[in-house]
JSON list of C-alpha atoms in Angstrom, two decimals:
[
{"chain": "A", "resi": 1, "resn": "UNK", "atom": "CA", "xyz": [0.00, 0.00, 0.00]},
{"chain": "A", "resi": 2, "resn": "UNK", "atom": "CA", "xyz": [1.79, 3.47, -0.60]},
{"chain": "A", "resi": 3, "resn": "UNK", "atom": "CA", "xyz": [0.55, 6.63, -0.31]},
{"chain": "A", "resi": 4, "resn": "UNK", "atom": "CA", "xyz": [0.89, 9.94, -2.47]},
{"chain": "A", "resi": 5, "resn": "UNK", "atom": "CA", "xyz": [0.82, 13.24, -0.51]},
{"chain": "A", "resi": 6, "resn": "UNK", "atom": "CA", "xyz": [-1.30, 15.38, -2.40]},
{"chain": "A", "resi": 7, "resn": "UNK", "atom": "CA", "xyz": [0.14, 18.16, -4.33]},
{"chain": "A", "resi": 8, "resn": "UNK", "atom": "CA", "xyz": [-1.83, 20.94, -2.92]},
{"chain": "A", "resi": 9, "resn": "UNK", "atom": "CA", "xyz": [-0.42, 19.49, 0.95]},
{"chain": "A", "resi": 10, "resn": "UNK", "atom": "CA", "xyz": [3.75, 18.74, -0.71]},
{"chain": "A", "resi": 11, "resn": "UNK", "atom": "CA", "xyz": [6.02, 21.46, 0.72]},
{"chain": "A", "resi": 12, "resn": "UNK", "atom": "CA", "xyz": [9.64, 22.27, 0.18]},
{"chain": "A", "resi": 13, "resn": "UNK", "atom": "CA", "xyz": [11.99, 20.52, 3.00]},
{"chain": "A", "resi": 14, "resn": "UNK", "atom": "CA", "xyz": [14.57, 22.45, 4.86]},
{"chain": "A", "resi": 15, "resn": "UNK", "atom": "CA", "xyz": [16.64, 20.83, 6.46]},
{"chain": "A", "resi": 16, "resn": "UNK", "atom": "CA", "xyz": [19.01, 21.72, 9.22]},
{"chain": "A", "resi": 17, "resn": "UNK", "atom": "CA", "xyz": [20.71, 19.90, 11.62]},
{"chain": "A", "resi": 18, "resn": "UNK", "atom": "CA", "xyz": [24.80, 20.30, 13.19]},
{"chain": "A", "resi": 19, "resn": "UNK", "atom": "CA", "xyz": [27.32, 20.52, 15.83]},
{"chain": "A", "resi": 20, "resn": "UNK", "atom": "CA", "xyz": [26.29, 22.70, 19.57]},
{"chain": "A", "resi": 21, "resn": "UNK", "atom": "CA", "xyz": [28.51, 23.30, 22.58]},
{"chain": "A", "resi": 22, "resn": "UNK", "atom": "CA", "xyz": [31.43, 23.30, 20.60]},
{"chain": "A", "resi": 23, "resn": "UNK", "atom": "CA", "xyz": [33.87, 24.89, 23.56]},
{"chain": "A", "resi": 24, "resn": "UNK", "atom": "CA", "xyz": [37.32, 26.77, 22.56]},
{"chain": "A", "resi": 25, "resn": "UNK", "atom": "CA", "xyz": [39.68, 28.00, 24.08]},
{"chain": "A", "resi": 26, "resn": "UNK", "atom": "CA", "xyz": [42.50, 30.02, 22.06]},
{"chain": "A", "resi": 27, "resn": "UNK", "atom": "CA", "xyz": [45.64, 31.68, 23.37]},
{"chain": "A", "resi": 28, "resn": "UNK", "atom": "CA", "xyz": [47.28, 33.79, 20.41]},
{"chain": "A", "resi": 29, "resn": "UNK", "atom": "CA", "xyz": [51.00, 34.33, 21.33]},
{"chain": "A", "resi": 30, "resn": "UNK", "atom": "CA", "xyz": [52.86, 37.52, 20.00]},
{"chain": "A", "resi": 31, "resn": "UNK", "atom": "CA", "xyz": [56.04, 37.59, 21.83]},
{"chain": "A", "resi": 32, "resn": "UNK", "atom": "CA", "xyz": [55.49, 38.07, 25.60]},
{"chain": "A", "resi": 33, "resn": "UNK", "atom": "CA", "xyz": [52.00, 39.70, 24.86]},
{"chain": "A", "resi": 34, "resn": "UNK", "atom": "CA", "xyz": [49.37, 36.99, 25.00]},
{"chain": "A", "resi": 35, "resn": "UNK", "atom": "CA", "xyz": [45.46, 37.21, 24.03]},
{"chain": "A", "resi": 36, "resn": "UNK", "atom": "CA", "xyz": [42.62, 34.41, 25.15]},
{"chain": "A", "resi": 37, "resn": "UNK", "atom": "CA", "xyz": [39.52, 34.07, 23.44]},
{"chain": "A", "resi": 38, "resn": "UNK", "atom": "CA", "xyz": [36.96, 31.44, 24.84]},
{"chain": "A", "resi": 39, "resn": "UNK", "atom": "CA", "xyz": [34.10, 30.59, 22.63]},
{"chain": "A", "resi": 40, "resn": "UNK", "atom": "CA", "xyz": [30.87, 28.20, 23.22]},
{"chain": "A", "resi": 41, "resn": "UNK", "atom": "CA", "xyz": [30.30, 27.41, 19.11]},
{"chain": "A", "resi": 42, "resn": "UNK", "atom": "CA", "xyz": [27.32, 26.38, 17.35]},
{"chain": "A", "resi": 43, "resn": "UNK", "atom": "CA", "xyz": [27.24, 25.46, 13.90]},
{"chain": "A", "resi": 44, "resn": "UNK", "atom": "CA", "xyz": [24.22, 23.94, 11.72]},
{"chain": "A", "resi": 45, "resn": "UNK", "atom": "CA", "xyz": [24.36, 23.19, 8.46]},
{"chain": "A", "resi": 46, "resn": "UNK", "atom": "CA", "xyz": [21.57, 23.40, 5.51]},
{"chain": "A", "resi": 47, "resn": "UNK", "atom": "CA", "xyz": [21.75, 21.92, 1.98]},
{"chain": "A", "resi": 48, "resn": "UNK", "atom": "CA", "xyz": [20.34, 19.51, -0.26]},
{"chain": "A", "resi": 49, "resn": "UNK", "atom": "CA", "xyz": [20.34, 16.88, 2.45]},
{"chain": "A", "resi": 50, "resn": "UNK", "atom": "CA", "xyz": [16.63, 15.97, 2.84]},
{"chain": "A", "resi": 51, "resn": "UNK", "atom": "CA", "xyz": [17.83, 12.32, 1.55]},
{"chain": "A", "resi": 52, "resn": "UNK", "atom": "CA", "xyz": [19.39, 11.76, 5.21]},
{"chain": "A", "resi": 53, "resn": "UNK", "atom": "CA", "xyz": [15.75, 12.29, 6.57]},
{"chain": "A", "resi": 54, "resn": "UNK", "atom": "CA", "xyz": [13.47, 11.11, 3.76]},
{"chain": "A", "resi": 55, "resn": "UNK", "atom": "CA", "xyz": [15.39, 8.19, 2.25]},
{"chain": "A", "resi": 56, "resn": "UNK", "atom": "CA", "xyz": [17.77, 7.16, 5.50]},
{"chain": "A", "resi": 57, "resn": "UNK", "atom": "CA", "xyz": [20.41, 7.93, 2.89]},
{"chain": "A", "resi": 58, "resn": "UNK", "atom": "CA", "xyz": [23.24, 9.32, 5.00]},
{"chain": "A", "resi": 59, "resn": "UNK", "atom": "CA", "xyz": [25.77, 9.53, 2.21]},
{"chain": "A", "resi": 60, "resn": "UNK", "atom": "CA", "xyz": [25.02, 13.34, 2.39]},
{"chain": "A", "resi": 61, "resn": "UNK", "atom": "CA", "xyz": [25.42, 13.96, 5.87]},
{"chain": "A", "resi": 62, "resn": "UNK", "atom": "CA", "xyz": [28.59, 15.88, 7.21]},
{"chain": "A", "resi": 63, "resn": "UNK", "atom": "CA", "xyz": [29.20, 13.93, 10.48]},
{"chain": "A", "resi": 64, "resn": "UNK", "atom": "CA", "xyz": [28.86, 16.89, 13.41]},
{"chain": "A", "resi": 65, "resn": "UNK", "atom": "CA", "xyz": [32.11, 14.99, 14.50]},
{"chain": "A", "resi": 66, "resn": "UNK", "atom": "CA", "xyz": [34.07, 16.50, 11.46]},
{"chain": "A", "resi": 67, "resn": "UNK", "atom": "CA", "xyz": [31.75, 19.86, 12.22]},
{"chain": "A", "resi": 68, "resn": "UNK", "atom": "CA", "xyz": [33.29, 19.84, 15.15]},
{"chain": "A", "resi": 69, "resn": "UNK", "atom": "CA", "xyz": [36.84, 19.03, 14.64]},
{"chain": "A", "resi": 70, "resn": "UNK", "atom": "CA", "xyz": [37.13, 21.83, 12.02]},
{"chain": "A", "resi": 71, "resn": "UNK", "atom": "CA", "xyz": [35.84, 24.55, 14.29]},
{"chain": "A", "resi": 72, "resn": "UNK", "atom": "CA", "xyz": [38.95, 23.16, 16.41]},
{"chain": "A", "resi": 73, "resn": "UNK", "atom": "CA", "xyz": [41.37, 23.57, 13.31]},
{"chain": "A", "resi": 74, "resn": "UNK", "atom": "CA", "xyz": [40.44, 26.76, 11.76]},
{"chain": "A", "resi": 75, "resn": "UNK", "atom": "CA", "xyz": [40.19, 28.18, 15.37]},
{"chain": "A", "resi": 76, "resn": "UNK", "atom": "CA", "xyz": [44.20, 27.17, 15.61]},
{"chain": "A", "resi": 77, "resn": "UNK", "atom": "CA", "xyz": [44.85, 29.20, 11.81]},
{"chain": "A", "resi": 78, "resn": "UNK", "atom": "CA", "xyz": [42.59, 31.45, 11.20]},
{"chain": "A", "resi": 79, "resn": "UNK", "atom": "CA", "xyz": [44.01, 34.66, 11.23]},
{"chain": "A", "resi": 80, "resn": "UNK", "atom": "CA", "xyz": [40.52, 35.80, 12.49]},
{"chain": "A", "resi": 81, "resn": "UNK", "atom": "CA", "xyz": [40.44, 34.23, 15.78]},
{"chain": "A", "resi": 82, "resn": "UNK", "atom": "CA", "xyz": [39.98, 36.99, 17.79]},
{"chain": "A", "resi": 83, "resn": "UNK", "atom": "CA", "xyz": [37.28, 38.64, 16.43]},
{"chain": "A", "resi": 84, "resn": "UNK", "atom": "CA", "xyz": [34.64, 36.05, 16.37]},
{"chain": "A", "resi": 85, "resn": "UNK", "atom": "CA", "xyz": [32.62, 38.32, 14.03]},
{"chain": "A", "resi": 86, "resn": "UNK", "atom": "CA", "xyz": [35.48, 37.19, 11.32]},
{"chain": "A", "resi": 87, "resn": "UNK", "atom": "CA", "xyz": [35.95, 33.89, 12.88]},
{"chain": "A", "resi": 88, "resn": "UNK", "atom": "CA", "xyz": [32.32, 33.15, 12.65]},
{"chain": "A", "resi": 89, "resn": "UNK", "atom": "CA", "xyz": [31.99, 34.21, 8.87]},
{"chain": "A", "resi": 90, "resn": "UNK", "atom": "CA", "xyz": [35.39, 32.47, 7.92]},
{"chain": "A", "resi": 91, "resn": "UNK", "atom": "CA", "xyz": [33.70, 28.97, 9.84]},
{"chain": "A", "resi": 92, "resn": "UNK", "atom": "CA", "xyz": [30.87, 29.62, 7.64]},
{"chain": "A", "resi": 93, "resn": "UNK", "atom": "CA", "xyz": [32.83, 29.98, 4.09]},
{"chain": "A", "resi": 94, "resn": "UNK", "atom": "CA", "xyz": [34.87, 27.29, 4.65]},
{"chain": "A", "resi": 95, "resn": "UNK", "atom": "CA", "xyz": [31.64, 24.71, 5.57]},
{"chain": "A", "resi": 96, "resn": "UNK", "atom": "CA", "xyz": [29.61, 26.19, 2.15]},
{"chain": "A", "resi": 97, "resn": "UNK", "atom": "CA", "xyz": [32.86, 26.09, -0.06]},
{"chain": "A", "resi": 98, "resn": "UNK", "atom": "CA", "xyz": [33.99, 22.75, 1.38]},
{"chain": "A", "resi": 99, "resn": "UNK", "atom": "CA", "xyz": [30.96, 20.40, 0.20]},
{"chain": "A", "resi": 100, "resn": "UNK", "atom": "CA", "xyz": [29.39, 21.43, -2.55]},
{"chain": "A", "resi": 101, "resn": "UNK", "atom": "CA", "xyz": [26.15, 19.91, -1.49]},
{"chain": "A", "resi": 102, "resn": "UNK", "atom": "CA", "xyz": [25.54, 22.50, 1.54]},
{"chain": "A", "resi": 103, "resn": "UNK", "atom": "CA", "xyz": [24.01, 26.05, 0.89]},
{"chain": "A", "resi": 104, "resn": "UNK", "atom": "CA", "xyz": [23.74, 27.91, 4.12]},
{"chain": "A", "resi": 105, "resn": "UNK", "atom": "CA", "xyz": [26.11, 27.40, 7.48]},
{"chain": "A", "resi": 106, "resn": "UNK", "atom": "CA", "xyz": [24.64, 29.02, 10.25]},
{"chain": "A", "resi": 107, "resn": "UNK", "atom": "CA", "xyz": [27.16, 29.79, 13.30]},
{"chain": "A", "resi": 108, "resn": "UNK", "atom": "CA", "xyz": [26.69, 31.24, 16.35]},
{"chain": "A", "resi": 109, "resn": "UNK", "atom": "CA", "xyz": [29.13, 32.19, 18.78]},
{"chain": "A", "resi": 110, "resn": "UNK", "atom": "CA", "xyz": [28.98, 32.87, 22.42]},
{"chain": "A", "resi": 111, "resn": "UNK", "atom": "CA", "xyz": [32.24, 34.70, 23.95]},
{"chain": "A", "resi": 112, "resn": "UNK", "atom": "CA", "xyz": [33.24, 34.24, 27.28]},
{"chain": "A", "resi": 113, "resn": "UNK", "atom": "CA", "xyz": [34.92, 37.13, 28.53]},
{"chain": "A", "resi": 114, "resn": "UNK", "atom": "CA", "xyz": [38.54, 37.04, 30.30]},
{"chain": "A", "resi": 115, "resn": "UNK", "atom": "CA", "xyz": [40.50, 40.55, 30.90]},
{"chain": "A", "resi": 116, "resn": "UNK", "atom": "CA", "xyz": [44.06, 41.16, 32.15]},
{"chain": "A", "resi": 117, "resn": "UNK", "atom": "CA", "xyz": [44.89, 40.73, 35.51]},
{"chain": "A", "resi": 118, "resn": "UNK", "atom": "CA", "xyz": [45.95, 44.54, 36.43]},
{"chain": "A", "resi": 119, "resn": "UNK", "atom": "CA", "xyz": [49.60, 45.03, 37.54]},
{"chain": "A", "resi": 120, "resn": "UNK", "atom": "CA", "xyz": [51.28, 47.47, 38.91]},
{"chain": "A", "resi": 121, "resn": "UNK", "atom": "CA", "xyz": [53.71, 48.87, 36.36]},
{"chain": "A", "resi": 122, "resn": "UNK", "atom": "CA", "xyz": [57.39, 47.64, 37.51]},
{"chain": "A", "resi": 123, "resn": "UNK", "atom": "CA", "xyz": [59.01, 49.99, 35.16]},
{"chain": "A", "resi": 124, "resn": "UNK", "atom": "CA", "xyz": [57.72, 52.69, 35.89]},
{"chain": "A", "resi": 125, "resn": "UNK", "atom": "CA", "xyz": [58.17, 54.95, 38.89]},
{"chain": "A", "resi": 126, "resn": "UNK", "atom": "CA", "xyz": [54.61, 56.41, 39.05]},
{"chain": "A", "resi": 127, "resn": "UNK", "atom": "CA", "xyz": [52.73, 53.32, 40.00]},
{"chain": "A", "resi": 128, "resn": "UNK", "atom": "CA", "xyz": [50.65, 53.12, 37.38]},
{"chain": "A", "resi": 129, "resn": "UNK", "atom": "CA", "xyz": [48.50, 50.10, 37.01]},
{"chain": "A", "resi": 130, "resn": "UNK", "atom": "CA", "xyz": [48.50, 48.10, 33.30]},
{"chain": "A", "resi": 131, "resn": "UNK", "atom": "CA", "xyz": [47.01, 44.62, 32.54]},
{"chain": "A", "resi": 132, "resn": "UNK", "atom": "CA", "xyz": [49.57, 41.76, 32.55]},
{"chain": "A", "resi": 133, "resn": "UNK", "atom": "CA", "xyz": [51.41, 40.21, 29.48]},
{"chain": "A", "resi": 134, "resn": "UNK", "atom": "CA", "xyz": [49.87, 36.93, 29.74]},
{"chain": "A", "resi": 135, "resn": "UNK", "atom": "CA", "xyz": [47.53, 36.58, 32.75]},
{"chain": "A", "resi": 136, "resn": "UNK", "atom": "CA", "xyz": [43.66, 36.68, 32.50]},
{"chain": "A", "resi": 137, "resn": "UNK", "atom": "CA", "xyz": [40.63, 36.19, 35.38]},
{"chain": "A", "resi": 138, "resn": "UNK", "atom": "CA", "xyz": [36.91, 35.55, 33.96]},
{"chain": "A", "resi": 139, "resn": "UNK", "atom": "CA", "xyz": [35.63, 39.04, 34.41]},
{"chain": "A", "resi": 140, "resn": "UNK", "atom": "CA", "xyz": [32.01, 39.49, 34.21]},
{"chain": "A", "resi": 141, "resn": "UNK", "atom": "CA", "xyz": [28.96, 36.84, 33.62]},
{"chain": "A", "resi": 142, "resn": "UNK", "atom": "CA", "xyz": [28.29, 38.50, 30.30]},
{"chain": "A", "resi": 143, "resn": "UNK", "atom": "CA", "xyz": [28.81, 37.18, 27.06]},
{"chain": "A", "resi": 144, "resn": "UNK", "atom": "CA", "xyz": [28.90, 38.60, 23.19]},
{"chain": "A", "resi": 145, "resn": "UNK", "atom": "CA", "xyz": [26.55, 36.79, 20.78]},
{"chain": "A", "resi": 146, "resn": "UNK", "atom": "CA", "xyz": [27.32, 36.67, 17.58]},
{"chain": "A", "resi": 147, "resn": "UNK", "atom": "CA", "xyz": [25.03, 34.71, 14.85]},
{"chain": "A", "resi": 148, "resn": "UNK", "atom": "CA", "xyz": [26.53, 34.49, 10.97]},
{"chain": "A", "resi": 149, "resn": "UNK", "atom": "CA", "xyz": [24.43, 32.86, 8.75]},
{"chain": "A", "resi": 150, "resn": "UNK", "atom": "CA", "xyz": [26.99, 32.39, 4.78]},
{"chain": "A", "resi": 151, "resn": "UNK", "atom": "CA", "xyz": [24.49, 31.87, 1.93]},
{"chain": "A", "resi": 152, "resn": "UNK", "atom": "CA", "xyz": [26.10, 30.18, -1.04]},
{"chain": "A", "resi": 153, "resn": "UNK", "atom": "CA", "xyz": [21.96, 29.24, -2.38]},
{"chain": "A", "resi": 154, "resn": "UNK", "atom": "CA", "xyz": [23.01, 31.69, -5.47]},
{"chain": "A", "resi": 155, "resn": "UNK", "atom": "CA", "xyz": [26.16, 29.77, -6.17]},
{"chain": "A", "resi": 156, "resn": "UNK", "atom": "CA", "xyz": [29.22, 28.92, -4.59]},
{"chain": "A", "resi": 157, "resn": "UNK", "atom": "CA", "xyz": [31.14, 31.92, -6.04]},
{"chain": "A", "resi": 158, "resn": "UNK", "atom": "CA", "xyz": [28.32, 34.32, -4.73]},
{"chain": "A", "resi": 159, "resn": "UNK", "atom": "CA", "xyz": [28.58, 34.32, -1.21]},
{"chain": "A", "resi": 160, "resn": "UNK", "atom": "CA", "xyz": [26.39, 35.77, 1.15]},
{"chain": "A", "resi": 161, "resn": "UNK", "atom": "CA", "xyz": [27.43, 36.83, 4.97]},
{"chain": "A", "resi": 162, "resn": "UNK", "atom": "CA", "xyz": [24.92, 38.48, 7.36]},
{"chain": "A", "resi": 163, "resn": "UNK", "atom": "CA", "xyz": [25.92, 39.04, 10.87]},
{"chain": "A", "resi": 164, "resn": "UNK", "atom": "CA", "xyz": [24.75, 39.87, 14.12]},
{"chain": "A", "resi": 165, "resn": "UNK", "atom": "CA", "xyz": [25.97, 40.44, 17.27]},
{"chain": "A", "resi": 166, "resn": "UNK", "atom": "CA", "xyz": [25.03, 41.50, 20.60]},
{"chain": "A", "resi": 167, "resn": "UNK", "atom": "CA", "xyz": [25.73, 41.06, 24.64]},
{"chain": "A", "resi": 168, "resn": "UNK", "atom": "CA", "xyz": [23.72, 39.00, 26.94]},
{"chain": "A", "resi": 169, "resn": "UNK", "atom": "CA", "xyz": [23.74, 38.43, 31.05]},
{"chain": "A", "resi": 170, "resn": "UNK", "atom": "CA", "xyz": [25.32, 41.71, 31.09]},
{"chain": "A", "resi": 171, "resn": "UNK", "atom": "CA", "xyz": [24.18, 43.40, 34.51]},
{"chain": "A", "resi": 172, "resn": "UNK", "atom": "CA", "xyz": [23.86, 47.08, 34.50]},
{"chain": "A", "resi": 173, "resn": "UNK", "atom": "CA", "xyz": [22.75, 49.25, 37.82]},
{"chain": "A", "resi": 174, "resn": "UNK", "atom": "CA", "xyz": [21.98, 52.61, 37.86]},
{"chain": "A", "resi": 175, "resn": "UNK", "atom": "CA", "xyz": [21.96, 53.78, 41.38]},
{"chain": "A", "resi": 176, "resn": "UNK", "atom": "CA", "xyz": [20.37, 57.67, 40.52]},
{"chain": "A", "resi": 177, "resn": "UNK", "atom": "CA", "xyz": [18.03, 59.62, 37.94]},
{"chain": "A", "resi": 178, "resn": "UNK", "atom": "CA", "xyz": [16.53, 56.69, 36.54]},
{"chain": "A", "resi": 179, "resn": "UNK", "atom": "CA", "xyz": [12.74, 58.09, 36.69]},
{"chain": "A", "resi": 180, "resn": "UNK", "atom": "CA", "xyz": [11.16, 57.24, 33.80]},
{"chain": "A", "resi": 181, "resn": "UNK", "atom": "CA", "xyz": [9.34, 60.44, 31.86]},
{"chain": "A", "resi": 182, "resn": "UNK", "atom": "CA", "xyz": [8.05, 61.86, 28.53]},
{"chain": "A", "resi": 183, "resn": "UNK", "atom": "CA", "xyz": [6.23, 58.75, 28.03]},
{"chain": "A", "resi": 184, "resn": "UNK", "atom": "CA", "xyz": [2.79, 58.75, 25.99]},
{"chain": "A", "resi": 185, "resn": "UNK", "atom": "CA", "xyz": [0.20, 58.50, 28.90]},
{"chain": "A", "resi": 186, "resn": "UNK", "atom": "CA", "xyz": [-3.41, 57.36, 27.36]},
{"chain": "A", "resi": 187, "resn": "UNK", "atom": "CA", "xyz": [-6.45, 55.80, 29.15]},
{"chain": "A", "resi": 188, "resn": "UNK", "atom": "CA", "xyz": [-4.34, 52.32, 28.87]},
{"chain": "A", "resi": 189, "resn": "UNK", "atom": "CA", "xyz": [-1.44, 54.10, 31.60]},
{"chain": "A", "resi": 190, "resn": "UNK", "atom": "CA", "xyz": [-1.49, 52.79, 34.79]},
{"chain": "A", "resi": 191, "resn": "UNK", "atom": "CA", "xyz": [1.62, 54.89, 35.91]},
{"chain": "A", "resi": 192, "resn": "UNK", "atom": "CA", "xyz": [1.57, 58.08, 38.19]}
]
């Protein structure tokens, strides 16, 4: 017995599906001077893979292993590293120009933040403080977000990056002159 879907119920199949809590942790050495970037990485992957899920045809799946272990190497040479805005982008390309099959990567990047540990300044005979050559402390709960989305759908030499970025489990307080005024007061305002 087999059943045909009718045409006016067949939609088109998007697929997604990929790698999450991908964790890195990068220390870029220039001499003495040291940077750290940590990153929790996402990546998901879209293409002409609908096979995988309608056929059990995995001969077009891109195991979230290799997903995975290629965030790891272009995250020890690419020059963008620290800038996950670039690094995202550059994870992106390299997924849509690497199989030929996939159309979008989607990447998303969550950056843990680390600052220098402040030092007083041994050079120096005014005391002035300075952040260390190469040590760090976790400052702050808050986190930059970036999402990159690289859209080969139009071909493979006509690449499409859109990115976004923002902060999250930042805490702010504002301990004065936070009264909140100049607002448009109708018969739905409850405020005084």
């Amino acid at each position: 017995m087999s059943f045909e879907v009718p045409a006016h119920l067949q939609t088109d199949l998007h697929a997604q599906y990929g790698k999450d809590k991908i964790r890195v942790l990068r220390v870029v050495r220039e001499g003495d001077w040291h940077q750290v970037v940590e990153y929790n990485v996402t990546v998901l992957v879209e293409g002409d893979i609908d096979a995988s899920y309608t056929k059990a045809d995995n001969s077009v799946v891109v195991a979230t292993d290799s997903m995975k272990n290629i965030t790891y190497y272009l995250a020890k040479v690419s020059p963008h590293v620290l800038v996950p805005e670039y690094f995202a982008l550059h994870l992106g390309t390299h997924l849509v120009s690497r199989y030929l099959h996939i159309h979008k990567a989607f990447v998303t990047i969550e950056q843990l933040r680390w600052s220098r540990i402040p030092v007083v300044n041994a050079q120096g005979l005014d005391g002035a403080v300075e952040g260390h050559k190469h040590s760090f402390l976790r400052d702050g709960d808050d986190k930059r977000v970036i999402k990159a989305e690289v859209d080969a759908s139009a071909g493979k030499d006509k690449l499409v990056g859109r990115v976004s970025a923002g902060i999250t489990d930042l805490l702010v307080l504002k301990s004065t002159g936070s009264s909140f005024t100049s607002f448009i007061r109708d018969e739905y305002t409850t405020l005084a």
